[in-house]
Amino acid sequence: MSLREIEGELVRFRDERDWKRYHTPKNLAISIAVELGELLEHFQWRENEEILASMNDPAERENVEDELADVLIYLVLLAHELGIDLEKAALKKIAKNARKYPVGGRE
Amino acid sequence: MSLREIEGELVRFRDERDWKRYHTPKNLAISIAVELGELLEHFQWRENEEILASMNDPAERENVEDELADVLIYLVLLAHELGIDLEKAALKKIAKNARKYPVGGRE
Amino acid sequence: MSLREIEGELVRFRDERDWKRYHTPKNLAISIAVELGELLEHFQWRENEEILASMNDPAERENVEDELADVLIYLVLLAHELGIDLEKAALKKIAKNARKYPVGGRE
Amino acid sequence: MSLREIEGELVRFRDERDWKRYHTPKNLAISIAVELGELLEHFQWRENEEILASMNDPAERENVEDELADVLIYLVLLAHELGIDLEKAALKKIAKNARKYPVGGRE
């Protein structure tokens, strides 16, 4: 499924609930920060190895999946509100990065 | 293009540069926060209407596109590192939200 | 009470519980982001006027006080771990800003 | 110097430049996130030991001092706008934490 189809789902979800009025750029940007905070809570006092191991715990895994999803959801909604094609923006940025950091070049 | 294809591009990019060793869960989570901060800088002192109007300025638009892309890129890389299918996680979360907030229900 | 005294309280609190081992720069930085996310949750879907009005609700006010305090607490602990005098750093930065933005100058 | 004196300095600075109109709760909250992102950039690809060692480099140290100060500055300004006494809030929260996590208790 493409990012554009996920965007379509989210916009339909929002319109069915008449929530567009809440979806200002600032509110959506703040929402990304809120969800990122919730994601980071799972990493807060754990070492990297513990974080990776915690993914074997089904409940913890599902919680982290939900937080990652929430960050993505608000990111897609923010791009939508700004009239930005997130998929195209990502591919363009990857191409830019490839020029900026050529393989075999200095980091 | 699907999120999985973007993930494939990013992992290839990373491996060509031998950067996997930097991609710990904490480093990638911190990177999302760094890029989100750069995105928010574009909204910091502007009203919502000014933010939307600023998207008509090609240079400003490209900057915001790049920041949105950077948040997505690190989100996809973090999901990859945790062995999480971000697309599947997003669809599952949208379905969960639909049950939590039924159409016509109280907000 | 000075920031240095608050720092003293926090370090004592931490040492009594033997928590220094968790207080790495990255963990404390992540903690600031976690607490900031919790603070932002109170602003997420509210207009600025609603946020200000919500401060008249004692329970909501206490919640926001707690989140502001948590951000400060982790900021002070991070500065401590880095060996930085946060009070001095703030005064130095205010002086820098005064030179950068002279009164009557252009914004 | 107390947090209240720092607050006094910042409010005077703001009023001399007629910037109060920009200091809405959301703008100041977003500003904390922007500055936190800039702080985190210094930690992004470094191990904790490298971060601590980097404090011996005067230029890097000053940069981190400035970012820590910026987070504090916007935090103090946000508390001011909400009519919250940040110092009192911090001391109250430390007392709450002491009750929640008694010395010798389970973590």
PDB file of N, CA and C in Angstrom, chain D residues 9-64:
ATOM      1  N   GLU D   9      14.305  39.061  33.865  1.00  0.00           N
ATOM      2  CA  GLU D   9      15.198  39.473  32.763  1.00  0.00           C
ATOM      3  C   GLU D   9      14.559  39.209  31.398  1.00  0.00           C
ATOM      4  N   LEU D  10      13.993  38.008  31.271  1.00  0.00           N
ATOM      5  CA  LEU D  10      13.443  37.600  29.972  1.00  0.00           C
ATOM      6  C   LEU D  10      12.211  38.419  29.597  1.00  0.00           C
ATOM      7  N   VAL D  11      11.385  38.706  30.589  1.00  0.00           N
ATOM      8  CA  VAL D  11      10.164  39.484  30.309  1.00  0.00           C
ATOM      9  C   VAL D  11      10.546  40.911  29.925  1.00  0.00           C
ATOM     10  N   ARG D  12      11.541  41.468  30.607  1.00  0.00           N
ATOM     11  CA  ARG D  12      12.017  42.808  30.270  1.00  0.00           C
ATOM     12  C   ARG D  12      12.570  42.821  28.832  1.00  0.00           C
ATOM     13  N   PHE D  13      13.396  41.837  28.518  1.00  0.00           N
ATOM     14  CA  PHE D  13      13.965  41.683  27.177  1.00  0.00           C
ATOM     15  C   PHE D  13      12.861  41.652  26.120  1.00  0.00           C
ATOM     16  N   ARG D  14      11.839  40.838  26.385  1.00  0.00           N
ATOM     17  CA  ARG D  14      10.715  40.672  25.466  1.00  0.00           C
ATOM     18  C   ARG D  14       9.941  41.977  25.295  1.00  0.00           C
ATOM     19  N   ASP D  15       9.679  42.660  26.413  1.00  0.00           N
ATOM     20  CA  ASP D  15       8.854  43.871  26.344  1.00  0.00           C
ATOM     21  C   ASP D  15       9.593  45.016  25.653  1.00  0.00           C
ATOM     22  N   GLU D  16      10.923  45.083  25.861  1.00  0.00           N
ATOM     23  CA  GLU D  16      11.702  46.124  25.185  1.00  0.00           C
ATOM     24  C   GLU D  16      11.618  45.973  23.662  1.00  0.00           C
ATOM     25  N   ARG D  17      11.388  44.750  23.206  1.00  0.00           N
ATOM     26  CA  ARG D  17      11.320  44.488  21.757  1.00  0.00           C
ATOM     27  C   ARG D  17       9.886  44.335  21.249  1.00  0.00           C
ATOM     28  N   ASP D  18       8.929  44.505  22.150  1.00  0.00           N
ATOM     29  CA  ASP D  18       7.509  44.380  21.795  1.00  0.00           C
ATOM     30  C   ASP D  18       7.212  43.008  21.191  1.00  0.00           C
ATOM     31  N   TRP D  19       7.722  41.950  21.801  1.00  0.00           N
ATOM     32  CA  TRP D  19       7.556  40.592  21.276  1.00  0.00           C
ATOM     33  C   TRP D  19       6.456  39.798  21.987  1.00  0.00           C
ATOM     34  N   LYS D  20       5.778  40.418  22.946  1.00  0.00           N
ATOM     35  CA  LYS D  20       4.765  39.658  23.697  1.00  0.00           C
ATOM     36  C   LYS D  20       3.720  39.043  22.761  1.00  0.00           C
ATOM     37  N   ARG D  21       3.372  39.809  21.728  1.00  0.00           N
ATOM     38  CA  ARG D  21       2.342  39.315  20.794  1.00  0.00           C
ATOM     39  C   ARG D  21       2.703  37.965  20.145  1.00  0.00           C
ATOM     40  N   TYR D  22       3.977  37.639  20.060  1.00  0.00           N
ATOM     41  CA  TYR D  22       4.371  36.337  19.489  1.00  0.00           C
ATOM     42  C   TYR D  22       4.352  35.218  20.535  1.00  0.00           C
ATOM     43  N   HIS D  23       4.296  35.598  21.816  1.00  0.00           N
ATOM     44  CA  HIS D  23       4.498  34.604  22.874  1.00  0.00           C
ATOM     45  C   HIS D  23       3.199  33.932  23.304  1.00  0.00           C
ATOM     46  N   THR D  24       2.548  33.276  22.353  1.00  0.00           N
ATOM     47  CA  THR D  24       1.378  32.465  22.689  1.00  0.00           C
ATOM     48  C   THR D  24       1.870  31.139  23.285  1.00  0.00           C
ATOM     49  N   PRO D  25       1.010  30.456  24.050  1.00  0.00           N
ATOM     50  CA  PRO D  25       1.426  29.157  24.603  1.00  0.00           C
ATOM     51  C   PRO D  25       1.940  28.201  23.515  1.00  0.00           C
ATOM     52  N   LYS D  26       1.215  28.106  22.404  1.00  0.00           N
ATOM     53  CA  LYS D  26       1.645  27.156  21.349  1.00  0.00           C
ATOM     54  C   LYS D  26       2.980  27.554  20.739  1.00  0.00           C
ATOM     55  N   ASN D  27       3.173  28.851  20.460  1.00  0.00           N
ATOM     56  CA  ASN D  27       4.448  29.282  19.877  1.00  0.00           C
ATOM     57  C   ASN D  27       5.613  28.990  20.815  1.00  0.00           C
ATOM     58  N   LEU D  28       5.407  29.227  22.099  1.00  0.00           N
ATOM     59  CA  LEU D  28       6.505  28.992  23.047  1.00  0.00           C
ATOM     60  C   LEU D  28       6.751  27.494  23.228  1.00  0.00           C
ATOM     61  N   ALA D  29       5.683  26.709  23.215  1.00  0.00           N
ATOM     62  CA  ALA D  29       5.853  25.254  23.329  1.00  0.00           C
ATOM     63  C   ALA D  29       6.603  24.719  22.115  1.00  0.00           C
ATOM     64  N   ILE D  30       6.234  25.219  20.926  1.00  0.00           N
ATOM     65  CA  ILE D  30       6.929  24.820  19.704  1.00  0.00           C
ATOM     66  C   ILE D  30       8.402  25.252  19.777  1.00  0.00           C
ATOM     67  N   SER D  31       8.648  26.414  20.354  1.00  0.00           N
ATOM     68  CA  SER D  31      10.023  26.901  20.481  1.00  0.00           C
ATOM     69  C   SER D  31      10.867  25.992  21.369  1.00  0.00           C
ATOM     70  N   ILE D  32      10.268  25.470  22.434  1.00  0.00           N
ATOM     71  CA  ILE D  32      11.009  24.514  23.278  1.00  0.00           C
ATOM     72  C   ILE D  32      11.416  23.307  22.430  1.00  0.00           C
ATOM     73  N   ALA D  33      10.471  22.810  21.620  1.00  0.00           N
ATOM     74  CA  ALA D  33      10.767  21.645  20.782  1.00  0.00           C
ATOM     75  C   ALA D  33      11.857  21.951  19.752  1.00  0.00           C
ATOM     76  N   VAL D  34      11.829  23.162  19.195  1.00  0.00           N
ATOM     77  CA  VAL D  34      12.862  23.561  18.223  1.00  0.00           C
ATOM     78  C   VAL D  34      14.239  23.555  18.890  1.00  0.00           C
ATOM     79  N   GLU D  35      14.328  24.160  20.066  1.00  0.00           N
ATOM     80  CA  GLU D  35      15.624  24.253  20.755  1.00  0.00           C
ATOM     81  C   GLU D  35      16.089  22.886  21.248  1.00  0.00           C
ATOM     82  N   LEU D  36      15.136  22.068  21.695  1.00  0.00           N
ATOM     83  CA  LEU D  36      15.500  20.715  22.114  1.00  0.00           C
ATOM     84  C   LEU D  36      16.079  19.942  20.927  1.00  0.00           C
ATOM     85  N   GLY D  37      15.475  20.128  19.752  1.00  0.00           N
ATOM     86  CA  GLY D  37      16.004  19.477  18.554  1.00  0.00           C
ATOM     87  C   GLY D  37      17.441  19.896  18.284  1.00  0.00           C
ATOM     88  N   GLU D  38      17.717  21.197  18.471  1.00  0.00           N
ATOM     89  CA  GLU D  38      19.090  21.685  18.241  1.00  0.00           C
ATOM     90  C   GLU D  38      20.060  21.109  19.282  1.00  0.00           C
ATOM     91  N   LEU D  39      19.577  20.967  20.514  1.00  0.00           N
ATOM     92  CA  LEU D  39      20.402  20.346  21.548  1.00  0.00           C
ATOM     93  C   LEU D  39      20.705  18.884  21.192  1.00  0.00           C
ATOM     94  N   LEU D  40      19.654  18.175  20.785  1.00  0.00           N
ATOM     95  CA  LEU D  40      19.801  16.737  20.489  1.00  0.00           C
ATOM     96  C   LEU D  40      20.740  16.499  19.309  1.00  0.00           C
ATOM     97  N   GLU D  41      20.816  17.477  18.401  1.00  0.00           N
ATOM     98  CA  GLU D  41      21.705  17.332  17.248  1.00  0.00           C
ATOM     99  C   GLU D  41      23.149  17.083  17.705  1.00  0.00           C
ATOM    100  N   HIS D  42      23.503  17.654  18.851  1.00  0.00           N
ATOM    101  CA  HIS D  42      24.869  17.461  19.367  1.00  0.00           C
ATOM    102  C   HIS D  42      25.095  16.042  19.891  1.00  0.00           C
ATOM    103  N   PHE D  43      24.012  15.318  20.140  1.00  0.00           N
ATOM    104  CA  PHE D  43      24.127  13.968  20.721  1.00  0.00           C
ATOM    105  C   PHE D  43      23.857  12.888  19.678  1.00  0.00           C
ATOM    106  N   GLN D  44      23.360  13.311  18.500  1.00  0.00           N
ATOM    107  CA  GLN D  44      22.734  12.416  17.537  1.00  0.00           C
ATOM    108  C   GLN D  44      23.558  11.169  17.181  1.00  0.00           C
ATOM    109  N   TRP D  45      24.778  11.346  16.772  1.00  0.00           N
ATOM    110  CA  TRP D  45      25.583  10.201  16.314  1.00  0.00           C
ATOM    111  C   TRP D  45      26.751   9.896  17.247  1.00  0.00           C
ATOM    112  N   ARG D  46      26.699  10.449  18.452  1.00  0.00           N
ATOM    113  CA  ARG D  46      27.785  10.215  19.387  1.00  0.00           C
ATOM    114  C   ARG D  46      27.384   9.239  20.486  1.00  0.00           C
ATOM    115  N   GLU D  47      28.312   8.433  20.903  1.00  0.00           N
ATOM    116  CA  GLU D  47      28.120   7.608  22.097  1.00  0.00           C
ATOM    117  C   GLU D  47      28.158   8.524  23.324  1.00  0.00           C
ATOM    118  N   ASN D  48      27.598   8.050  24.428  1.00  0.00           N
ATOM    119  CA  ASN D  48      27.572   8.862  25.647  1.00  0.00           C
ATOM    120  C   ASN D  48      28.975   9.315  26.071  1.00  0.00           C
ATOM    121  N   GLU D  49      29.947   8.432  25.929  1.00  0.00           N
ATOM    122  CA  GLU D  49      31.307   8.778  26.329  1.00  0.00           C
ATOM    123  C   GLU D  49      31.842   9.910  25.435  1.00  0.00           C
ATOM    124  N   GLU D  50      31.501   9.844  24.151  1.00  0.00           N
ATOM    125  CA  GLU D  50      31.948  10.889  23.219  1.00  0.00           C
ATOM    126  C   GLU D  50      31.285  12.230  23.549  1.00  0.00           C
ATOM    127  N   ILE D  51      30.009  12.163  23.943  1.00  0.00           N
ATOM    128  CA  ILE D  51      29.304  13.399  24.308  1.00  0.00           C
ATOM    129  C   ILE D  51      30.000  14.042  25.504  1.00  0.00           C
ATOM    130  N   LEU D  52      30.282  13.234  26.522  1.00  0.00           N
ATOM    131  CA  LEU D  52      30.939  13.765  27.721  1.00  0.00           C
ATOM    132  C   LEU D  52      32.317  14.318  27.368  1.00  0.00           C
ATOM    133  N   ALA D  53      33.060  13.590  26.531  1.00  0.00           N
ATOM    134  CA  ALA D  53      34.398  14.047  26.138  1.00  0.00           C
ATOM    135  C   ALA D  53      34.321  15.341  25.326  1.00  0.00           C
ATOM    136  N   SER D  54      33.263  15.485  24.523  1.00  0.00           N
ATOM    137  CA  SER D  54      33.136  16.676  23.668  1.00  0.00           C
ATOM    138  C   SER D  54      32.969  17.951  24.492  1.00  0.00           C
ATOM    139  N   MET D  55      32.614  17.803  25.776  1.00  0.00           N
ATOM    140  CA  MET D  55      32.486  18.982  26.644  1.00  0.00           C
ATOM    141  C   MET D  55      33.849  19.610  26.953  1.00  0.00           C
ATOM    142  N   ASN D  56      34.929  18.911  26.632  1.00  0.00           N
ATOM    143  CA  ASN D  56      36.271  19.474  26.800  1.00  0.00           C
ATOM    144  C   ASN D  56      36.688  20.354  25.631  1.00  0.00           C
ATOM    145  N   ASP D  57      35.914  20.317  24.572  1.00  0.00           N
ATOM    146  CA  ASP D  57      36.168  21.187  23.422  1.00  0.00           C
ATOM    147  C   ASP D  57      35.401  22.489  23.655  1.00  0.00           C
ATOM    148  N   PRO D  58      36.134  23.613  23.829  1.00  0.00           N
ATOM    149  CA  PRO D  58      35.456  24.863  24.218  1.00  0.00           C
ATOM    150  C   PRO D  58      34.341  25.287  23.265  1.00  0.00           C
ATOM    151  N   ALA D  59      34.534  25.141  21.962  1.00  0.00           N
ATOM    152  CA  ALA D  59      33.507  25.586  21.010  1.00  0.00           C
ATOM    153  C   ALA D  59      32.259  24.709  21.123  1.00  0.00           C
ATOM    154  N   GLU D  60      32.464  23.400  21.173  1.00  0.00           N
ATOM    155  CA  GLU D  60      31.338  22.474  21.297  1.00  0.00           C
ATOM    156  C   GLU D  60      30.614  22.702  22.624  1.00  0.00           C
ATOM    157  N   ARG D  61      31.402  22.902  23.676  1.00  0.00           N
ATOM    158  CA  ARG D  61      30.815  23.150  24.995  1.00  0.00           C
ATOM    159  C   ARG D  61      29.919  24.394  24.972  1.00  0.00           C
ATOM    160  N   GLU D  62      30.408  25.450  24.344  1.00  0.00           N
ATOM    161  CA  GLU D  62      29.604  26.681  24.287  1.00  0.00           C
ATOM    162  C   GLU D  62      28.320  26.467  23.484  1.00  0.00           C
ATOM    163  N   ASN D  63      28.421  25.700  22.397  1.00  0.00           N
ATOM    164  CA  ASN D  63      27.216  25.412  21.609  1.00  0.00           C
ATOM    165  C   ASN D  63      26.165  24.685  22.447  1.00  0.00           C
ATOM    166  N   VAL D  64      26.623  23.693  23.190  1.00  0.00           N
ATOM    167  CA  VAL D  64      25.677  22.911  24.012  1.00  0.00           C
ATOM    168  C   VAL D  64      25.125  23.782  25.142  1.00  0.00           C
TER     169      VAL D  64
END
